[in-house]
mmCIF file of C-alpha atoms in Angstrom:
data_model
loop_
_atom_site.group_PDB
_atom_site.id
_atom_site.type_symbol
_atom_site.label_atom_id
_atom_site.label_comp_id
_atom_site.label_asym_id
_atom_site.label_seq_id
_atom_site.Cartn_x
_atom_site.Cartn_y
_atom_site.Cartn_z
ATOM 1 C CA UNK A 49 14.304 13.680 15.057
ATOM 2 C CA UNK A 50 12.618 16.990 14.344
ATOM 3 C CA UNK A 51 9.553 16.415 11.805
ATOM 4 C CA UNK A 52 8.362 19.319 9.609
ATOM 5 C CA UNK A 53 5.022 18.982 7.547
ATOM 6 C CA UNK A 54 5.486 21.107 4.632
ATOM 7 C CA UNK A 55 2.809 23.875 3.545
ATOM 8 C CA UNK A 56 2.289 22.077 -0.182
ATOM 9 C CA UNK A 57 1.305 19.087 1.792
ATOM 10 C CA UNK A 58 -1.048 20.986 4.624
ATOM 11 C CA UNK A 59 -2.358 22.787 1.327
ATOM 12 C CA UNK A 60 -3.650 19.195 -0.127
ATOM 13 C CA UNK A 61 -4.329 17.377 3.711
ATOM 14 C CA UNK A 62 -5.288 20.315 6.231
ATOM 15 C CA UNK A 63 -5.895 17.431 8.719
ATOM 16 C CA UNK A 64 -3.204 15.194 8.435
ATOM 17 C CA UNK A 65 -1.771 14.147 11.391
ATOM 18 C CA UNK A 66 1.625 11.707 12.076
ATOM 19 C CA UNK A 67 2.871 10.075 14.932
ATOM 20 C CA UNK A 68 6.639 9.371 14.912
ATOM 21 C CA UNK A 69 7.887 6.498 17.270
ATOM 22 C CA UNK A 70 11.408 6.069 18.210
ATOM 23 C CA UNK A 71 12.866 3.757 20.083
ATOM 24 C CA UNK A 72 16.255 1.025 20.561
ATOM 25 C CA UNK A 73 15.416 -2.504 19.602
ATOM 26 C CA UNK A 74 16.758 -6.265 18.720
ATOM 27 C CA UNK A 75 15.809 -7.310 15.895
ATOM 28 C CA UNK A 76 15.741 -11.101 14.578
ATOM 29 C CA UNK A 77 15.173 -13.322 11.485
ATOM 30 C CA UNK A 78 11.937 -14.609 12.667
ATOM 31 C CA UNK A 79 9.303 -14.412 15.582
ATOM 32 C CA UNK A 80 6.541 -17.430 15.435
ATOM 33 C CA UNK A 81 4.337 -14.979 17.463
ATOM 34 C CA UNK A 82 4.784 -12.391 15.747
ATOM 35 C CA UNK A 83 3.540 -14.134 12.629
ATOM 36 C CA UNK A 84 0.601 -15.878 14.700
ATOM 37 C CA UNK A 85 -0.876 -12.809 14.799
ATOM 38 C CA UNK A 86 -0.246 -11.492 11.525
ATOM 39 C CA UNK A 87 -2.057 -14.987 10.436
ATOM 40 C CA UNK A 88 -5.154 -14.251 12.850
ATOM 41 C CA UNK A 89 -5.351 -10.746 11.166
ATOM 42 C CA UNK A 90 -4.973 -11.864 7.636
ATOM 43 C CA UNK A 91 -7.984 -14.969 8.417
ATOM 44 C CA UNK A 92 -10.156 -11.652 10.245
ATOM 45 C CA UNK A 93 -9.974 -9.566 6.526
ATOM 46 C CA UNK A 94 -10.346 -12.728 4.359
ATOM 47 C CA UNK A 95 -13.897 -12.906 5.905
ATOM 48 C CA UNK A 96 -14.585 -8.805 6.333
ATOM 49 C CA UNK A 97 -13.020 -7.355 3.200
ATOM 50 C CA UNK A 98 -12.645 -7.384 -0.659
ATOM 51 C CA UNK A 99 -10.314 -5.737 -2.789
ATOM 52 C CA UNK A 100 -13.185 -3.414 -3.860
ATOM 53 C CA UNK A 101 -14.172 -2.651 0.151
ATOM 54 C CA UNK A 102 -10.827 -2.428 0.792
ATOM 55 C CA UNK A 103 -10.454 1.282 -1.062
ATOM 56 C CA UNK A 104 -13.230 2.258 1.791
ATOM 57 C CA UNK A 105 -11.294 1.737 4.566
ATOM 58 C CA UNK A 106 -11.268 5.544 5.943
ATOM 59 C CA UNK A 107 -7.133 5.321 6.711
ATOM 60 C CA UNK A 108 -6.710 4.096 2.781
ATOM 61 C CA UNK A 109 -9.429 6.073 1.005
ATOM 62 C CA UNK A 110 -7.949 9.493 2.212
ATOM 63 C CA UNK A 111 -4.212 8.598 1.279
ATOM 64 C CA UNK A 112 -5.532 7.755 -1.974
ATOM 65 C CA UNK A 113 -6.962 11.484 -2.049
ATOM 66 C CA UNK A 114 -4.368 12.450 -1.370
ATOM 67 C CA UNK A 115 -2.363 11.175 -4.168
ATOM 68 C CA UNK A 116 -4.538 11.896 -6.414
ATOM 69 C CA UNK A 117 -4.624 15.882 -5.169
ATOM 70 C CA UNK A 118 -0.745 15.210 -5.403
ATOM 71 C CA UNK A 119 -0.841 14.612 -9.049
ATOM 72 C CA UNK A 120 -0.198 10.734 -8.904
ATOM 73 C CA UNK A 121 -2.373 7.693 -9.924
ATOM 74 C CA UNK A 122 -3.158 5.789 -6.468
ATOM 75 C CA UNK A 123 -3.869 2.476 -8.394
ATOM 76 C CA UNK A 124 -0.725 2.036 -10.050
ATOM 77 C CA UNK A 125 1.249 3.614 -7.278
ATOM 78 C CA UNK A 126 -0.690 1.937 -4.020
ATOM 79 C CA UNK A 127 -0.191 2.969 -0.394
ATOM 80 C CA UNK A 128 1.649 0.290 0.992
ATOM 81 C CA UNK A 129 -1.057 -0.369 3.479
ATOM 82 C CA UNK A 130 -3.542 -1.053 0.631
ATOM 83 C CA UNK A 131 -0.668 -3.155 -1.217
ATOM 84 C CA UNK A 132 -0.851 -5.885 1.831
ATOM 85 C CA UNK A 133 -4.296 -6.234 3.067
ATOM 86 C CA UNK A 134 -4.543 -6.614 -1.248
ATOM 87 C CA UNK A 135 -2.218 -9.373 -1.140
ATOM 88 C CA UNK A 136 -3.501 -10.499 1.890
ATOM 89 C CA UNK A 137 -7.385 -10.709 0.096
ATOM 90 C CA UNK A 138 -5.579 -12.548 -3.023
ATOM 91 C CA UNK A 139 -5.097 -15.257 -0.445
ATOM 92 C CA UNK A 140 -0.900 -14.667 -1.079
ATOM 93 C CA UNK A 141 1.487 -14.927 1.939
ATOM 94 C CA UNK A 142 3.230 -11.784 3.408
ATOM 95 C CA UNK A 143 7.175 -11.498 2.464
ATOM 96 C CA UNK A 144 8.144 -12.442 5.606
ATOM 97 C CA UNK A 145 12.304 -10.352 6.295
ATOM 98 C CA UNK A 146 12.701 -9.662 9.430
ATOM 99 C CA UNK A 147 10.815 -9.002 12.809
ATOM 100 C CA UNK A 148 10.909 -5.085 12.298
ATOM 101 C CA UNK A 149 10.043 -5.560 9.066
ATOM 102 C CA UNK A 150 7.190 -7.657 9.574
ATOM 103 C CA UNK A 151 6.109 -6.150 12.807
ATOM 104 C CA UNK A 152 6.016 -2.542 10.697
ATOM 105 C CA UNK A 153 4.016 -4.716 8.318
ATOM 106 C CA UNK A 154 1.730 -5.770 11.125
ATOM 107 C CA UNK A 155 0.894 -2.886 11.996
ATOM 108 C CA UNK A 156 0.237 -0.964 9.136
ATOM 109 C CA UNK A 157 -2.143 -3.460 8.365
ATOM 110 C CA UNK A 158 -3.858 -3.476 11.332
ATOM 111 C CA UNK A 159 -4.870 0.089 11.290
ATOM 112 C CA UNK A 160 -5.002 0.804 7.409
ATOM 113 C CA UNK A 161 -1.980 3.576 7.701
ATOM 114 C CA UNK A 162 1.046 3.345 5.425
ATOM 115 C CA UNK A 163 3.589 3.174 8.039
ATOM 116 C CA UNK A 164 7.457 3.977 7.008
ATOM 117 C CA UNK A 165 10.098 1.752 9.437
ATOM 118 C CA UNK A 166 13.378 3.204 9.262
ATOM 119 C CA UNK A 167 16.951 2.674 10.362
ATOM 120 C CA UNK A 168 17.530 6.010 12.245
ATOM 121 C CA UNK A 169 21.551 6.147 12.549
ATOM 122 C CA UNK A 170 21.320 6.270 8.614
ATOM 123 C CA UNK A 171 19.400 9.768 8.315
ATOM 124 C CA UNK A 172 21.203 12.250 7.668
ATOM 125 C CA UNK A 173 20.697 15.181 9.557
ATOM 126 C CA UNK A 174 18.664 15.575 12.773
ATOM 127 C CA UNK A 175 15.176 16.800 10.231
ATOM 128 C CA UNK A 176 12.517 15.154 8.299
ATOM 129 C CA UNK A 177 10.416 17.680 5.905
ATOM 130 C CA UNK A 178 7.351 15.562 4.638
ATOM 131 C CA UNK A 179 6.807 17.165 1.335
ATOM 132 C CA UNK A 180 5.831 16.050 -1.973
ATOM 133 C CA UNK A 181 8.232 14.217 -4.562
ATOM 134 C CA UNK A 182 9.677 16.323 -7.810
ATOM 135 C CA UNK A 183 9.486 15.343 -11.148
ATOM 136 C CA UNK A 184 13.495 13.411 -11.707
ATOM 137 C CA UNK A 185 14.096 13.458 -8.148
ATOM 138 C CA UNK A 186 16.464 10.005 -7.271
ATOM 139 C CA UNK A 187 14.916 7.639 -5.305
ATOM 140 C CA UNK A 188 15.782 3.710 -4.492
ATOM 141 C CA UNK A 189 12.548 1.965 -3.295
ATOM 142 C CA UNK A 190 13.247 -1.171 -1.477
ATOM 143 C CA UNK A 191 13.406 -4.274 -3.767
ATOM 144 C CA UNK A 192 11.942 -1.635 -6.506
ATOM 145 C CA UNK A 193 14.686 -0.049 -8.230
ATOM 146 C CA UNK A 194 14.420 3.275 -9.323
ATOM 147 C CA UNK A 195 10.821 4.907 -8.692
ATOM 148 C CA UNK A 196 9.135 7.962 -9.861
ATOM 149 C CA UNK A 197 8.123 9.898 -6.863
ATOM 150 C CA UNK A 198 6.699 12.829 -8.897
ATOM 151 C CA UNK A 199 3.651 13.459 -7.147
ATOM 152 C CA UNK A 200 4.277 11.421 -3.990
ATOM 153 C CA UNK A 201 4.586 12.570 -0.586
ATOM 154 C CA UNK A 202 7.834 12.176 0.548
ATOM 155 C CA UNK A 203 9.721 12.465 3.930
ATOM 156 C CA UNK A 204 13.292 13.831 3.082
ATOM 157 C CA UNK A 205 16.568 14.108 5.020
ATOM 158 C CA UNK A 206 19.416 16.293 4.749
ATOM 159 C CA UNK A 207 20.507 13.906 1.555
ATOM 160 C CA UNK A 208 17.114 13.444 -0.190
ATOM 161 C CA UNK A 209 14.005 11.461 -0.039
ATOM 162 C CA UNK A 210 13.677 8.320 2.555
ATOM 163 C CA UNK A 211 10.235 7.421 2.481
ATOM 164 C CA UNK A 212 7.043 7.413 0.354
ATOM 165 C CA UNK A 213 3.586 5.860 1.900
ATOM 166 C CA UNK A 214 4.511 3.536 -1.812
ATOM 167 C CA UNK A 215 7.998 2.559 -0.581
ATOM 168 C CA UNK A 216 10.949 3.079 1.989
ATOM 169 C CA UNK A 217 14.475 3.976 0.598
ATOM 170 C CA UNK A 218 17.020 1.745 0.655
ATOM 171 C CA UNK A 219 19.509 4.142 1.909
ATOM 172 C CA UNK A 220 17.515 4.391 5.303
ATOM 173 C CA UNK A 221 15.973 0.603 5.491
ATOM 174 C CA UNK A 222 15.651 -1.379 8.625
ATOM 175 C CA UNK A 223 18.219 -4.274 8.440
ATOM 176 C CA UNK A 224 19.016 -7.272 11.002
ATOM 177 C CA UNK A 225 21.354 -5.264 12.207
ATOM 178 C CA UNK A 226 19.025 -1.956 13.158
ATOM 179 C CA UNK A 227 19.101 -1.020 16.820
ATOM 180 C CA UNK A 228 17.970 2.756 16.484
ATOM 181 C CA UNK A 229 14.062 2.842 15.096
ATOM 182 C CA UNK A 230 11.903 5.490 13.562
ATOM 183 C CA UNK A 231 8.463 4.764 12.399
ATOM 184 C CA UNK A 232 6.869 7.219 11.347
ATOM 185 C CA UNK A 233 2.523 6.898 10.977
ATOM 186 C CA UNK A 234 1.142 8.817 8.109
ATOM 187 C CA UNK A 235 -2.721 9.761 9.356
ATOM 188 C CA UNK A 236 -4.151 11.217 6.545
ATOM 189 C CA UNK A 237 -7.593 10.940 7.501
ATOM 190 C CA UNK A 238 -7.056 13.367 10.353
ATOM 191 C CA UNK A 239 -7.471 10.609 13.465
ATOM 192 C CA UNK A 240 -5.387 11.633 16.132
ATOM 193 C CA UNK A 241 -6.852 9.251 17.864
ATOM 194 C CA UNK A 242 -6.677 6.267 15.842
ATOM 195 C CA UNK A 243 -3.190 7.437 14.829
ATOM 196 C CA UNK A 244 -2.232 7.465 18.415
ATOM 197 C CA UNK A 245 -3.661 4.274 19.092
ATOM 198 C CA UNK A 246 -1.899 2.845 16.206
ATOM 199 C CA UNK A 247 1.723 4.356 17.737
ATOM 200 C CA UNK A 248 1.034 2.589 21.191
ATOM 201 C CA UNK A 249 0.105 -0.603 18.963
ATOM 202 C CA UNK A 250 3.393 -0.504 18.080
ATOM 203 C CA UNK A 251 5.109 0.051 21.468
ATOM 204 C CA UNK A 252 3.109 -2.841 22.276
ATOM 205 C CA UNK A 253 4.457 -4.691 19.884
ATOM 206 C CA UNK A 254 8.229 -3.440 20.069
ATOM 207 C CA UNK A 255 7.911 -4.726 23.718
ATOM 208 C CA UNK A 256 6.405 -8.023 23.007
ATOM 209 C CA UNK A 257 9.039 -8.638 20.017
ATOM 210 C CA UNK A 258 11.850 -6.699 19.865
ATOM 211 C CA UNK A 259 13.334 -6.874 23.403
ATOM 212 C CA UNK A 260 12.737 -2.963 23.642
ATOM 213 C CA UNK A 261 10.291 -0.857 26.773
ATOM 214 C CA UNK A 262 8.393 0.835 23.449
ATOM 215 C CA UNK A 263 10.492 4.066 23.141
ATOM 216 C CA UNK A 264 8.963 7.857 22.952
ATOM 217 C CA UNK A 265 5.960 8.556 20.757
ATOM 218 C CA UNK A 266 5.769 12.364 19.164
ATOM 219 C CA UNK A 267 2.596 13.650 17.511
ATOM 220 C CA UNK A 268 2.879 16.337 14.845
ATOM 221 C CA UNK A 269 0.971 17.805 12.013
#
């Protein structure tokens, strides 16, 4: 996939920086060790965090400017990232769906950057164009219904908007049956390095879990 950052968002986030992994995988229902160390993580920010330190966290607090430069209201619209180390802190268990699911969960937590996991056979089109969401603009969120994206950013295919750092799209969503991966790290905060440690987290993990050697990693801003 070819990734375009838009000039409305470099005009809000001069820094940003992403990190795209892509890669072919097997997924499965369930992984025990997967979730062993989802568990360790979530017993590590139960003893290091609140949901009041939790807007600090450098990865968070700058997608949260960002929304709010965007025009949208980063409390009633959370980064997912912020949305499970939250639920996390409330001492409520992860949805657990599937290992790509829960291993993009992983590892969004882990690093504080809302991560997007997508099926890539269902793009259309070989381009992404991050940009930022338009007032009536459709969009399915996954197990969300219809969502207002005004104000969002939003990575778009050739048929419309497939991911939000809120919520995914349905249309593109990792399913049991996903064997073509795209996850795509939204850096905000301008760490190329921490983004780029966060990709290789995931190789790591795609190796580990998902019966796959970890796939390509592209940088772009």
């Amino acid at each position: 996939m070819k990734i375009i950052v838009s000039q409305e968002i470099k005009s809000v986030c001069p820094s940003f920086i992403g990190a795209a992994v892509e890669a072919r995988v097997v997924n499965s229902e369930h992984c025990k060790e997967l979730w062993d160390e989802i568990h360790a993580l979530e017993d590590h920010f139960r003893q290091e965090l609140t949901t009041d330190s939790l807007k600090k966290l450098t990865s968070i607090a700058a997608t949260r400017r960002v929304y709010k430069a965007c025009g949208k209201d980063p409390s009633r619209y959370r980064p997912a990232s912020e949305q499970l180390i939250r639920r996390m802190l409330q001492g409520k268990e992860l949805y657990q769906i599937d290992t790509l699911v829960d291993l993009v969960n992983l590892a969004s937590i882990a690093y504080g950057y809302s991560i997007g996991g997508f099926d890539a056979d269902k793009f259309v089109g070989d381009t992404l164009t991050l940009g930022i969401g338009r007032e009536g603009e459709p969009y399915e969120g996954i197990g969300r219904g219809m969502l207002n994206i005004a104000g969002l950013p939003v990575y778009r295919d050739a048929q419309g908007g497939v991911g939000t750092p809120t919520s995914d799209n349905e249309r593109t969503k990792m399913t049991i049956e996903t064997t073509h991966l795209v996850v795509l790290i939204n850096g905000y905060d301008g760490n190329e390095q921490r983004v780029t440690e966060n990709a290789h987290f995931i190789q790591d993990l795609l190796k580990k879990y998902c019966q796959s050697d970890g796939g390509s990693i592209t940088i772009y801003r």
